[in-house]
Tab-separated table of C-alpha atoms in Angstrom:
chain	number	residue	atom	x	y	z
A	1	MET	CA	70.464	41.350	-43.425
A	2	LYS	CA	69.566	39.237	-46.427
A	3	PRO	CA	66.541	37.029	-46.198
A	4	LEU	CA	67.089	33.342	-45.629
A	5	LEU	CA	67.018	31.480	-48.897
A	6	VAL	CA	66.240	27.835	-49.199
A	7	ARG	CA	66.832	26.063	-52.451
A	8	ARG	CA	64.477	23.208	-53.079
A	9	ARG	CA	65.592	20.311	-55.254
A	10	THR	CA	63.231	18.678	-57.680
A	11	ASP	CA	62.714	14.930	-57.877
A	12	ASP	CA	65.062	14.598	-60.903
A	13	GLY	CA	67.873	16.326	-59.084
A	14	ALA	CA	67.548	19.604	-60.989
A	15	ARG	CA	67.658	22.794	-59.135
A	16	GLY	CA	64.290	24.198	-58.111
A	17	GLU	CA	63.173	27.623	-57.190
A	18	VAL	CA	64.326	29.490	-54.167
A	19	VAL	CA	61.841	29.550	-51.305
A	20	GLY	CA	61.833	32.508	-48.963
A	21	ASP	CA	60.231	33.285	-45.587
A	22	GLU	CA	56.796	33.581	-47.190
A	23	GLY	CA	56.802	29.950	-48.345
A	24	MET	CA	57.936	28.644	-44.996
A	25	GLY	CA	55.100	30.513	-43.281
A	26	LEU	CA	52.555	28.972	-45.620
A	27	LEU	CA	53.831	25.510	-44.811
A	28	LEU	CA	53.534	26.195	-41.094
A	29	VAL	CA	49.962	27.468	-41.532
A	30	ILE	CA	48.997	24.363	-43.476
A	31	LEU	CA	50.559	22.064	-40.877
A	32	THR	CA	48.945	23.927	-37.987
A	33	THR	CA	45.546	23.858	-39.691
A	34	GLY	CA	45.868	20.133	-40.214
A	35	VAL	CA	46.765	19.544	-36.585
A	36	ILE	CA	43.842	21.659	-35.375
A	37	ALA	CA	41.452	19.901	-37.749
A	38	SER	CA	42.658	16.549	-36.449
A	39	LEU	CA	42.164	17.673	-32.878
A	40	VAL	CA	38.672	18.911	-33.710
A	41	LEU	CA	37.803	15.597	-35.303
A	42	VAL	CA	39.184	13.669	-32.338
A	43	SER	CA	37.382	15.923	-29.855
A	44	GLY	CA	34.161	15.579	-31.794
A	45	ALA	CA	34.482	11.826	-31.864
A	46	ILE	CA	35.171	11.765	-28.116
A	47	ALA	CA	32.196	14.040	-27.462
A	48	MET	CA	29.936	11.877	-29.616
A	49	ARG	CA	31.114	8.754	-27.832
A	50	ALA	CA	30.587	10.443	-24.443
A	51	GLN	CA	27.114	11.572	-25.484
A	52	THR	CA	26.243	8.106	-26.730
A	53	SER	CA	27.646	6.546	-23.548
A	54	ALA	CA	25.688	8.987	-21.365
A	55	ARG	CA	22.500	8.286	-23.308
A	56	GLN	CA	23.003	4.551	-23.002
A	57	HIS	CA	23.760	4.882	-19.295
A	58	THR	CA	20.608	6.967	-18.802
A	59	GLN	CA	18.570	4.416	-20.733
A	60	PHE	CA	20.140	1.586	-18.729
A	61	ASP	CA	19.166	3.226	-15.439
A	62	GLY	CA	15.777	4.239	-16.820
A	63	ALA	CA	14.998	0.668	-17.856
A	64	LEU	CA	15.726	-0.534	-14.316
A	65	VAL	CA	13.568	2.155	-12.688
A	66	THR	CA	10.780	1.362	-15.143
A	67	ALA	CA	11.004	-2.378	-14.459
A	68	GLU	CA	10.761	-1.629	-10.734
A	69	GLN	CA	7.557	0.284	-11.444
A	70	GLY	CA	6.246	-2.872	-13.065
A	71	ILE	CA	7.101	-4.952	-9.997
A	72	ASP	CA	5.350	-2.439	-7.740
A	73	MET	CA	2.241	-2.494	-9.942
A	74	GLY	CA	2.217	-6.271	-10.139
A	75	LEU	CA	2.552	-6.741	-6.377
A	76	ALA	CA	-0.096	-4.106	-5.686
A	77	ARG	CA	-2.563	-5.788	-8.010
A	78	VAL	CA	-1.820	-9.204	-6.556
A	79	GLN	CA	-2.565	-7.747	-3.115
A	80	GLY	CA	-5.776	-6.186	-4.400
A	81	ALA	CA	-6.910	-9.396	-6.054
A	82	TYR	CA	-6.123	-11.355	-2.903
A	83	VAL	CA	-8.143	-8.978	-0.743
A	84	LEU	CA	-11.140	-9.251	-3.063
A	85	ASP	CA	-10.896	-13.011	-3.222
A	86	GLY	CA	-10.003	-13.482	0.423
A	87	SER	CA	-9.565	-17.238	0.300
A	88	THR	CA	-6.405	-18.240	-1.564
A	89	TYR	CA	-2.746	-17.358	-1.345
A	90	LEU	CA	-2.248	-17.561	-5.105
A	91	SER	CA	-3.253	-14.644	-7.280
A	92	PRO	CA	-6.839	-15.404	-8.390
A	93	HIS	CA	-6.834	-12.764	-11.111
A	94	MET	CA	-4.896	-15.044	-13.444
A	95	THR	CA	-8.113	-16.900	-14.265
A	96	ALA	CA	-9.604	-13.699	-15.642
A	97	THR	CA	-6.713	-11.918	-17.321
A	98	ALA	CA	-3.838	-13.123	-19.366
A	99	PHE	CA	-0.215	-12.298	-19.071
A	100	ASP	CA	-0.520	-9.149	-17.060
A	101	PRO	CA	-2.418	-8.685	-13.757
A	102	SER	CA	-4.421	-5.743	-15.017
A	103	PRO	CA	-7.866	-5.165	-16.488
A	104	ASP	CA	-6.460	-3.678	-19.711
A	105	CYS	CA	-4.496	-6.726	-20.891
A	106	VAL	CA	-6.840	-9.607	-21.646
A	107	GLY	CA	-6.086	-13.110	-22.880
A	108	SER	CA	-5.486	-16.618	-21.604
A	109	SER	CA	-3.572	-17.290	-18.390
A	110	VAL	CA	0.103	-18.264	-18.382
A	111	SER	CA	1.368	-21.178	-16.304
A	112	PHE	CA	4.945	-21.584	-15.151
A	113	PRO	CA	6.355	-24.717	-16.835
A	114	ALA	CA	8.507	-27.209	-14.952
A	115	SER	CA	11.252	-26.788	-17.560
A	116	ALA	CA	11.608	-23.100	-16.641
A	117	GLY	CA	12.529	-24.071	-13.103
A	118	ALA	CA	15.492	-26.168	-14.157
A	119	SER	CA	17.978	-23.303	-13.793
A	120	ASN	CA	18.249	-19.548	-13.519
A	121	LEU	CA	19.099	-19.393	-17.215
A	122	ALA	CA	16.018	-21.426	-18.142
A	123	GLU	CA	13.784	-19.223	-15.970
A	124	ARG	CA	15.279	-16.033	-17.380
A	125	THR	CA	14.864	-17.251	-20.946
A	126	TRP	CA	11.268	-18.303	-20.362
A	127	ALA	CA	10.297	-15.078	-18.582
A	128	ARG	CA	11.966	-12.918	-21.220
A	129	THR	CA	10.194	-14.743	-24.029
A	130	GLN	CA	6.822	-14.391	-22.319
A	131	LEU	CA	7.332	-10.715	-21.522
A	132	MET	CA	8.425	-9.878	-25.061
A	133	THR	CA	5.243	-11.555	-26.264
A	134	VAL	CA	3.233	-9.494	-23.798
A	135	ALA	CA	4.947	-6.270	-24.892
A	136	ALA	CA	3.923	-6.887	-28.497
A	137	THR	CA	0.300	-6.312	-27.389
A	138	ALA	CA	-0.156	-2.551	-27.115
A	139	SER	CA	-2.791	-2.753	-24.367
A	140	CYS	CA	-0.321	-4.613	-22.146
A	141	LEU	CA	2.323	-1.862	-22.272
A	142	HIS	CA	2.276	0.530	-19.332
A	143	THR	CA	3.992	3.906	-19.562
A	144	GLY	CA	6.086	5.358	-16.753
A	145	PRO	CA	8.147	8.561	-16.441
A	146	GLN	CA	11.270	6.932	-17.896
A	147	GLY	CA	9.914	4.318	-20.278
A	148	GLN	CA	7.437	1.487	-20.736
A	149	PHE	CA	7.003	-1.799	-18.897
A	150	VAL	CA	5.079	-5.062	-18.929
A	151	VAL	CA	4.230	-7.377	-16.040
A	152	LEU	CA	3.787	-11.134	-15.800
A	153	ASP	CA	2.330	-13.058	-12.865
A	154	PRO	CA	2.074	-16.723	-13.902
A	155	SER	CA	-0.670	-18.808	-12.342
A	156	GLY	CA	0.357	-21.333	-9.740
A	157	ARG	CA	3.503	-19.425	-8.794
A	158	GLN	CA	3.936	-16.567	-6.324
A	159	THR	CA	6.298	-14.581	-8.515
A	160	VAL	CA	5.955	-11.344	-10.436
A	161	TYR	CA	8.176	-10.647	-13.452
A	162	ALA	CA	8.548	-7.194	-14.992
A	163	MET	CA	10.517	-5.916	-17.967
A	164	GLY	CA	11.285	-2.229	-18.423
A	165	PHE	CA	12.133	-0.561	-21.740
A	166	ALA	CA	13.793	2.855	-22.006
A	167	PRO	CA	12.950	5.118	-23.662
A	168	SER	CA	10.239	2.818	-25.105
A	169	PHE	CA	9.561	-0.690	-26.320
A	170	ALA	CA	9.594	0.496	-29.954
A	171	ALA	CA	12.997	2.162	-29.464
A	172	TYR	CA	14.355	-1.029	-27.918
A	173	ILE	CA	13.140	-3.125	-30.849
A	174	ALA	CA	14.779	-0.617	-33.237
A	175	GLY	CA	18.094	-0.945	-31.402
A	176	ARG	CA	17.937	2.525	-29.850
A	177	GLY	CA	16.962	1.589	-26.297
A	178	ARG	CA	17.664	-0.693	-23.355
A	179	ALA	CA	15.652	-3.349	-21.493
A	180	ARG	CA	16.033	-4.871	-18.032
A	181	LEU	CA	14.238	-7.828	-16.441
A	182	ILE	CA	13.361	-8.198	-12.735
A	183	LYS	CA	11.600	-10.901	-10.785
A	184	SER	CA	10.115	-10.690	-7.298
A	185	GLU	CA	8.862	-13.610	-5.220
A	186	TYR	CA	6.235	-12.983	-2.543
A	187	ILE	CA	4.230	-14.541	0.251
A	188	PHE	CA	1.246	-13.348	2.276
A	189	GLY	CA	1.446	-12.930	6.029
A	190	PRO	CA	-0.837	-11.451	8.714
A	191	TYR	CA	-0.716	-7.693	9.080
A	192	LYS	CA	0.977	-6.801	12.365
A	193	PRO	CA	0.507	-3.231	13.592
A	194	THR	CA	3.702	-1.408	14.521
A	195	ASN	CA	1.935	1.717	15.783
A	196	ALA	CA	-0.517	2.287	18.588
A	197	VAL	CA	-2.185	4.873	16.345
A	198	LEU	CA	-1.759	5.042	12.551
A	199	THR	CA	-3.702	7.375	10.256
A	200	GLY	CA	-3.591	7.964	6.541
A	201	GLY	CA	-4.576	11.629	6.957
A	202	ASN	CA	-4.060	14.458	9.421
A	203	LEU	CA	-4.289	13.527	13.100
A	204	GLU	CA	-5.241	15.670	16.092
A	205	ILE	CA	-4.274	14.583	19.614
A	206	ASP	CA	-6.085	16.435	22.372
A	207	SER	CA	-6.642	16.885	26.083
A	208	SER	CA	-5.517	14.177	28.478
A	209	THR	CA	-4.919	11.479	25.881
A	210	THR	CA	-2.470	8.774	26.946
A	211	VAL	CA	-0.867	6.436	24.451
A	212	THR	CA	1.339	3.771	25.963
A	213	THR	CA	1.784	-0.007	25.944
A	214	SER	CA	-0.229	-2.724	27.646
A	215	GLY	CA	1.025	-5.077	30.314
A	216	SER	CA	4.799	-5.167	30.805
A	217	ALA	CA	5.693	-4.211	27.215
A	218	ASP	CA	8.273	-1.489	26.698
A	219	PRO	CA	6.405	1.869	26.683
A	220	ARG	CA	8.742	3.101	23.948
A	221	LEU	CA	6.941	0.781	21.497
A	222	ALA	CA	3.720	2.814	21.661
A	223	ALA	CA	4.318	4.786	18.448
A	224	VAL	CA	1.991	7.271	16.781
A	225	HIS	CA	2.275	8.031	13.059
A	226	SER	CA	0.279	10.073	10.569
A	227	ASN	CA	0.807	10.076	6.822
A	228	GLY	CA	-0.473	13.632	7.072
A	229	THR	CA	0.246	16.205	9.787
A	230	ILE	CA	-0.094	15.810	13.571
A	231	THR	CA	-1.415	18.659	15.688
A	232	VAL	CA	-2.009	19.028	19.411
A	233	GLY	CA	-5.376	20.682	19.884
A	234	GLY	CA	-4.913	21.415	23.578
A	235	GLY	CA	-4.373	19.860	26.966
A	236	ASN	CA	-1.484	17.635	27.952
A	237	PRO	CA	-1.488	14.516	25.759
A	238	THR	CA	1.115	11.891	26.555
A	239	VAL	CA	2.686	9.491	24.076
A	240	THR	CA	5.412	7.263	25.493
A	241	GLY	CA	6.687	6.078	22.113
A	242	PRO	CA	7.946	7.906	19.005
A	243	VAL	CA	5.683	10.398	17.250
A	244	SER	CA	6.151	10.917	13.505
A	245	GLN	CA	4.397	12.360	10.494
A	246	SER	CA	4.868	12.357	6.726
A	247	GLY	CA	2.984	15.568	5.952
A	248	SER	CA	4.700	18.869	5.266
A	249	GLY	CA	2.922	20.735	8.061
A	250	GLY	CA	4.819	21.852	11.139
A	251	LEU	CA	5.716	19.164	13.649
A	252	PRO	CA	3.620	19.135	16.839
A	253	SER	CA	5.014	21.465	19.469
A	254	SER	CA	3.888	19.473	22.506
A	255	ASN	CA	7.156	17.566	22.680
A	256	ASN	CA	7.359	17.906	26.457
A	257	PHE	CA	4.618	15.291	26.681
A	258	PHE	CA	6.033	12.878	24.103
A	259	GLY	CA	8.553	10.150	24.795
A	260	THR	CA	10.757	11.423	21.984
A	261	THR	CA	10.873	14.519	19.804
A	262	ALA	CA	8.371	14.329	16.952
A	263	THR	CA	10.032	13.624	13.616
A	264	LEU	CA	9.349	13.783	9.894
A	265	SER	CA	9.447	10.311	8.316
A	266	ALA	CA	8.432	8.373	5.220
A	267	THR	CA	4.838	7.483	4.441
A	268	GLN	CA	3.764	4.199	6.010
A	269	SER	CA	1.661	1.652	4.146
A	270	MET	CA	-1.907	1.047	5.283
A	271	PRO	CA	-3.568	-2.369	5.484
A	272	SER	CA	-6.390	-3.010	3.066
A	273	ILE	CA	-9.667	-2.370	4.886
A	274	SER	CA	-12.735	-4.155	3.533
A	275	ALA	CA	-15.595	-5.505	5.612
A	276	ALA	CA	-16.581	-7.821	2.741
A	277	SER	CA	-13.082	-9.306	2.735
A	278	VAL	CA	-13.268	-9.846	6.488
A	279	TYR	CA	-16.561	-11.693	5.976
A	280	GLY	CA	-15.144	-13.991	3.299
A	281	ARG	CA	-12.023	-14.814	5.273
A	282	ASN	CA	-13.576	-15.379	8.691
A	283	VAL	CA	-17.248	-16.357	8.608
A	284	ALA	CA	-16.573	-20.079	8.188
A	285	SER	CA	-14.557	-20.100	11.429
A	286	TYR	CA	-17.345	-18.514	13.474
A	287	LEU	CA	-20.536	-20.171	12.243
A	288	GLY	CA	-23.000	-20.316	15.109
A	289	GLY	CA	-21.685	-17.108	16.622
A	290	TRP	CA	-21.903	-14.881	13.527
A	291	PHE	CA	-25.000	-12.741	12.908
A	292	ASP	CA	-25.816	-10.652	9.826
A	293	LEU	CA	-27.915	-7.587	10.661
A	294	CYS	CA	-29.323	-6.619	7.270
A	295	ALA	CA	-30.535	-3.360	5.726
A	296	ASP	CA	-34.104	-4.686	5.343
A	297	GLY	CA	-34.463	-5.329	9.084
A	298	THR	CA	-33.881	-9.066	8.908
A	299	VAL	CA	-31.243	-11.010	10.792
A	300	HIS	CA	-29.522	-14.038	9.274
A	301	ALA	CA	-26.980	-16.518	10.497
A	302	GLY	CA	-23.545	-16.034	8.970
A	303	ALA	CA	-23.013	-18.143	5.849
A	304	THR	CA	-20.194	-18.971	3.472
A	305	THR	CA	-22.520	-17.945	0.621
A	306	GLY	CA	-22.253	-14.298	1.685
A	307	PRO	CA	-23.849	-11.656	3.917
A	308	CYS	CA	-27.600	-11.938	4.595
A	309	SER	CA	-27.883	-15.224	2.673
A	310	GLY	CA	-27.891	-17.623	5.613
A	311	THR	CA	-30.718	-18.941	7.760
A	312	LEU	CA	-33.300	-16.292	8.658
A	313	LEU	CA	-33.244	-15.659	12.393
A	314	GLY	CA	-36.001	-13.049	12.470
A	315	SER	CA	-37.401	-9.930	10.826
A	316	TYR	CA	-37.198	-6.720	12.858
A	317	GLY	CA	-38.120	-4.214	10.142
A	318	VAL	CA	-41.452	-2.566	9.371
A	319	GLY	CA	-44.044	-5.325	9.082
A	320	GLY	CA	-41.655	-7.997	10.311
A	321	ALA	CA	-42.706	-10.601	12.831
A	322	ASN	CA	-40.412	-9.063	15.466
A	323	ALA	CA	-40.696	-5.410	14.400
A	324	GLY	CA	-40.011	-3.080	17.320
A	325	GLY	CA	-38.259	-5.782	19.299
A	326	THR	CA	-34.597	-6.431	19.881
A	327	PHE	CA	-32.283	-9.110	18.559
A	328	ALA	CA	-29.834	-10.898	20.864
A	329	ASN	CA	-31.237	-8.888	23.787
A	330	GLY	CA	-29.805	-5.577	22.648
A	331	TRP	CA	-29.946	-4.774	18.910
A	332	LYS	CA	-32.886	-2.762	17.581
A	333	PHE	CA	-33.608	-1.897	13.936
A	334	ASP	CA	-34.213	1.775	13.054
A	335	ALA	CA	-35.633	2.391	9.565
A	336	THR	CA	-36.136	6.135	10.108
A	337	THR	CA	-32.544	6.981	9.169
A	338	THR	CA	-30.872	6.961	5.764
A	339	PRO	CA	-29.144	4.585	5.577
A	340	VAL	CA	-30.818	2.397	8.184
A	341	THR	CA	-29.289	2.037	11.636
A	342	TRP	CA	-28.973	-0.924	13.966
A	343	ARG	CA	-28.901	0.549	17.465
A	344	VAL	CA	-27.471	-0.930	20.643
A	345	THR	CA	-30.050	-0.572	23.434
A	346	ALA	CA	-28.601	-2.875	26.114
A	347	GLY	CA	-25.916	-5.430	26.795
A	348	PHE	CA	-26.268	-8.149	24.148
A	349	ASN	CA	-25.214	-11.747	23.611
A	350	ASN	CA	-21.679	-12.709	22.627
A	351	GLY	CA	-20.903	-12.934	18.909
A	352	VAL	CA	-19.821	-11.279	15.682
A	353	TYR	CA	-22.347	-8.669	14.519
A	354	TYR	CA	-22.024	-7.824	10.847
A	355	ILE	CA	-24.167	-4.816	9.887
A	356	ASN	CA	-24.632	-5.057	6.120
A	357	GLY	CA	-25.409	-1.842	4.230
A	358	GLY	CA	-26.297	0.175	7.330
A	359	ASP	CA	-24.808	2.013	10.301
A	360	VAL	CA	-24.296	1.132	13.961
A	361	GLY	CA	-25.704	3.661	16.430
A	362	GLN	CA	-26.470	4.247	20.065
A	363	GLY	CA	-29.902	3.659	21.536
A	364	THR	CA	-31.461	5.397	24.532
A	365	GLY	CA	-31.454	4.301	28.134
A	366	VAL	CA	-28.578	1.905	27.626
A	367	GLY	CA	-26.857	2.406	30.952
A	368	ASN	CA	-23.290	1.122	31.025
A	369	PRO	CA	-23.444	-2.675	30.519
A	370	SER	CA	-20.617	-4.971	29.453
A	371	VAL	CA	-20.440	-7.701	26.830
A	372	ALA	CA	-18.027	-10.550	27.419
A	373	LYS	CA	-16.998	-11.161	23.778
A	374	ALA	CA	-17.991	-9.212	20.684
A	375	THR	CA	-16.701	-8.020	17.326
A	376	ILE	CA	-18.640	-5.283	15.513
A	377	ILE	CA	-18.290	-4.908	11.732
A	378	ALA	CA	-20.108	-2.264	9.665
A	379	ALA	CA	-20.110	-2.904	5.910
A	380	ALA	CA	-20.961	-0.141	3.442
A	381	ALA	CA	-23.405	-0.933	0.633
A	382	THR	CA	-20.977	0.721	-1.781
A	383	THR	CA	-17.191	0.626	-1.739
A	384	THR	CA	-16.475	3.879	-3.572
A	385	CYS	CA	-16.817	7.421	-2.206
A	386	ASN	CA	-19.424	8.421	-1.154
A	387	LYS	CA	-20.106	5.248	0.788
A	388	VAL	CA	-23.589	4.203	1.902
A	389	GLY	CA	-23.519	2.872	5.447
A	390	GLY	CA	-20.514	1.325	7.120
A	391	ASN	CA	-20.288	3.692	10.126
A	392	ILE	CA	-19.926	2.760	13.799
A	393	ASP	CA	-20.972	5.256	16.489
A	394	TRP	CA	-20.372	3.528	19.840
A	395	ASP	CA	-20.681	4.418	23.515
A	396	HIS	CA	-21.728	3.068	26.947
A	397	VAL	CA	-21.452	-0.659	26.130
A	398	ASN	CA	-18.087	-2.060	27.212
A	399	ILE	CA	-16.542	-5.055	25.447
A	400	ALA	CA	-14.317	-7.263	27.587
A	401	ALA	CA	-12.787	-9.279	24.733
A	402	PRO	CA	-13.051	-9.525	20.924
A	403	TYR	CA	-14.979	-12.435	19.419
A	404	ILE	CA	-12.751	-12.545	16.314
A	405	ASP	CA	-9.175	-12.745	17.530
A	406	ASN	CA	-7.640	-9.301	18.002
A	407	THR	CA	-10.525	-7.480	16.292
A	408	PHE	CA	-12.922	-5.254	18.232
A	409	MET	CA	-14.389	-2.991	15.537
A	410	ILE	CA	-14.097	-2.542	11.766
A	411	ALA	CA	-15.965	0.194	9.917
A	412	ASP	CA	-15.843	0.530	6.144
A	413	GLN	CA	-16.460	4.243	6.646
A	414	ASP	CA	-16.064	6.121	9.982
A	415	LEU	CA	-15.601	4.963	13.566
A	416	ARG	CA	-16.457	7.083	16.599
A	417	THR	CA	-16.323	5.952	20.235
A	418	GLY	CA	-17.576	7.946	23.223
A	419	SER	CA	-16.126	8.611	26.645
A	420	ASN	CA	-18.238	5.984	28.451
A	421	PHE	CA	-16.677	2.978	26.797
A	422	SER	CA	-13.769	0.614	27.365
A	423	ALA	CA	-12.484	-2.455	25.543
A	424	GLY	CA	-9.942	-5.058	26.544
A	425	SER	CA	-7.811	-5.388	29.663
A	426	SER	CA	-4.470	-6.298	31.142
A	427	SER	CA	-4.186	-8.349	34.300
A	428	GLY	CA	-1.594	-10.693	35.767
A	429	GLY	CA	0.506	-10.572	32.621
A	430	THR	CA	-2.440	-11.458	30.378
A	431	VAL	CA	-3.384	-8.846	27.797
A	432	VAL	CA	-6.765	-8.903	26.034
A	433	SER	CA	-6.620	-6.569	23.043
A	434	GLY	CA	-8.037	-5.871	19.625
A	435	LEU	CA	-7.949	-3.492	16.692
A	436	PHE	CA	-10.156	-0.475	16.009
A	437	ILE	CA	-10.240	0.037	12.241
A	438	ALA	CA	-11.825	2.710	10.057
A	439	GLY	CA	-11.702	2.804	6.283
A	440	ASP	CA	-12.060	6.585	6.483
A	441	GLN	CA	-11.743	8.576	9.733
A	442	VAL	CA	-11.669	7.733	13.419
A	443	GLN	CA	-12.610	9.794	16.470
A	444	MET	CA	-11.900	8.083	19.744
A	445	GLU	CA	-12.845	9.098	23.278
A	446	THR	CA	-12.808	6.191	25.711
A	447	SER	CA	-13.151	6.007	29.477
A	448	SER	CA	-10.115	6.008	31.728
A	449	SER	CA	-10.126	2.206	31.486
A	450	GLY	CA	-9.117	2.719	27.872
A	451	ALA	CA	-8.880	0.680	24.732
A	452	TYR	CA	-6.342	-2.138	24.461
A	453	GLY	CA	-4.872	-2.824	21.031
A	454	ALA	CA	-4.266	-0.411	18.163
A	455	VAL	CA	-6.159	2.260	16.215
A	456	ILE	CA	-5.975	2.535	12.404
A	457	ALA	CA	-7.718	5.008	10.105
A	458	ALA	CA	-7.029	4.603	6.392
A	459	ASP	CA	-8.573	7.950	5.328
A	460	LYS	CA	-9.726	6.575	1.968
A	461	CYS	CA	-12.575	9.115	1.697
A	462	ASP	CA	-13.832	12.189	3.527
A	463	PRO	CA	-17.265	13.096	2.153
A	464	SER	CA	-19.097	16.159	3.393
A	465	GLY	CA	-21.506	15.453	6.231
A	466	SER	CA	-19.973	12.120	7.191
A	467	LEU	CA	-19.966	10.858	10.787
A	468	VAL	CA	-16.360	11.961	11.433
A	469	ASP	CA	-14.680	14.847	9.603
A	470	ALA	CA	-11.114	14.324	10.859
A	471	ASP	CA	-8.946	11.859	12.777
A	472	ILE	CA	-9.076	12.853	16.451
A	473	ILE	CA	-7.804	11.055	19.538
A	474	LYS	CA	-9.253	12.969	22.474
A	475	ASN	CA	-8.980	12.008	26.155
A	476	PRO	CA	-8.728	8.228	25.822
A	477	ALA	CA	-6.100	5.881	27.099
A	478	VAL	CA	-4.860	3.684	24.257
A	479	TYR	CA	-2.816	0.711	25.426
A	480	PHE	CA	-0.855	-0.700	22.504
A	481	ASP	CA	-0.313	-4.454	22.343
A	482	PRO	CA	2.928	-5.000	20.365
A	483	ASN	CA	2.174	-8.717	20.145
A	484	GLY	CA	-1.167	-8.236	18.409
A	485	TYR	CA	-1.869	-9.114	14.808
A	486	ALA	CA	-4.709	-8.677	12.365
A	487	PRO	CA	-6.382	-11.895	11.209
A	488	PHE	CA	-8.825	-9.932	9.078
A	489	THR	CA	-6.291	-9.253	6.345
A	490	ASP	CA	-2.954	-10.486	5.047
A	491	VAL	CA	-0.330	-8.272	3.485
A	492	ILE	CA	2.084	-9.116	0.716
A	493	ASN	CA	5.718	-9.572	1.720
A	494	THR	CA	8.549	-9.670	-0.805
A	495	THR	CA	10.924	-12.568	-0.161
A	496	LEU	CA	13.203	-12.154	-3.207
A	497	TRP	CA	14.142	-9.315	-5.559
A	498	LEU	CA	16.453	-10.256	-8.420
A	499	GLU	CA	17.530	-8.731	-11.711
A	500	TYR	CA	18.221	-11.102	-14.595
A	501	VAL	CA	21.132	-9.784	-16.640
A	502	GLY	CA	22.093	-10.713	-20.163
């Protein structure tokens, strides 16, 4: 068969050359190559757009996560400043630092102008302008896993603003990043325990411990939670409410004695525990019934000017006028220990007893007396680990009711109670209860009469040789009061969380 011949005509109508199969094949190759090249270009463009879109989406999400970090930091520092100040609901740190509630960003304070409250747009514009100004100061930029952020807490307004930049503020300014703006409004409210026992570290429940509710409250409310791991050391402990832990250790196996099966749950927040803060917030309300037992053996009346600065009520230290005697019929100074110890030797007068820079200990020959109303507070001389003083070691002396509402004992460091002690009561529908608080660890063994209220151990520190090495609830009856609250500290509550877009 003859090959197919195609005669191609030139533009001027003259006959051209004859094109055979070889020429047609070349044309097809050229056309196919062009199509493939076009597809490659289109695919590449699509891939580049997809990559750009994915990067922008990642940056968009990263900026939000980073801004949320800023809100968390701002609220935490507002809480910390409030605890240290202890007297105002507005963030006092704004008088010391500038735009950002942190020690590394210094300048003049920022007030919220009335014009910024005219509308959401006006507030967003004002906050954005302020935060961009803050971000231009390198010391005000905080770095998180997905970007950088700045925080603003204007004076006179209970609002925290935060702006997150991903991947960085510099990239955002150069047009290669994203930014998102969040605001959070807050108020302070009394801390209300939701657990009969709450510990920041590992917790051991032993022997014939009973944890339930007081009065006619639903026993299922008597919860126990540890941010560490819970173990059952032995015996038949009973907990009528839920038992939970956040630690990765095995769940306690003694479920036959618990109201519900022990579960693994999220970490719970701890209240801020500071004896000095308790002093600042409460002493003015209890003048006349507040006594400062000082590290030098002197006793002073409580005063708004601070611990051990009020009227001298007597000197019980070495060389003091009352050395060797007792204060309020039951407190005796012991300078032979380091730090010093104020020991309980008998039933004493009603009041708040604030041991400043020393420990509380047990005397000899106490018997088993009762005090009608008392609150015991042990303040450490230092607030960082290792703490000096701030321990309570208590036994034999019962306390019928707390002197400060709902507060039996607060120890900056460790709290230990013995088996010959009870606190609070429930009778005829009336519950008398209070909190037992330790900044570090708690070990509780009460009499069968038990302790009414709630037990909290923050587990801030655990130095070697301290009074209590681990959180242990052994043998006592703890009767949780679900209606109790903690007047010694307020916690920050978020009332609004809003992202400003645009």
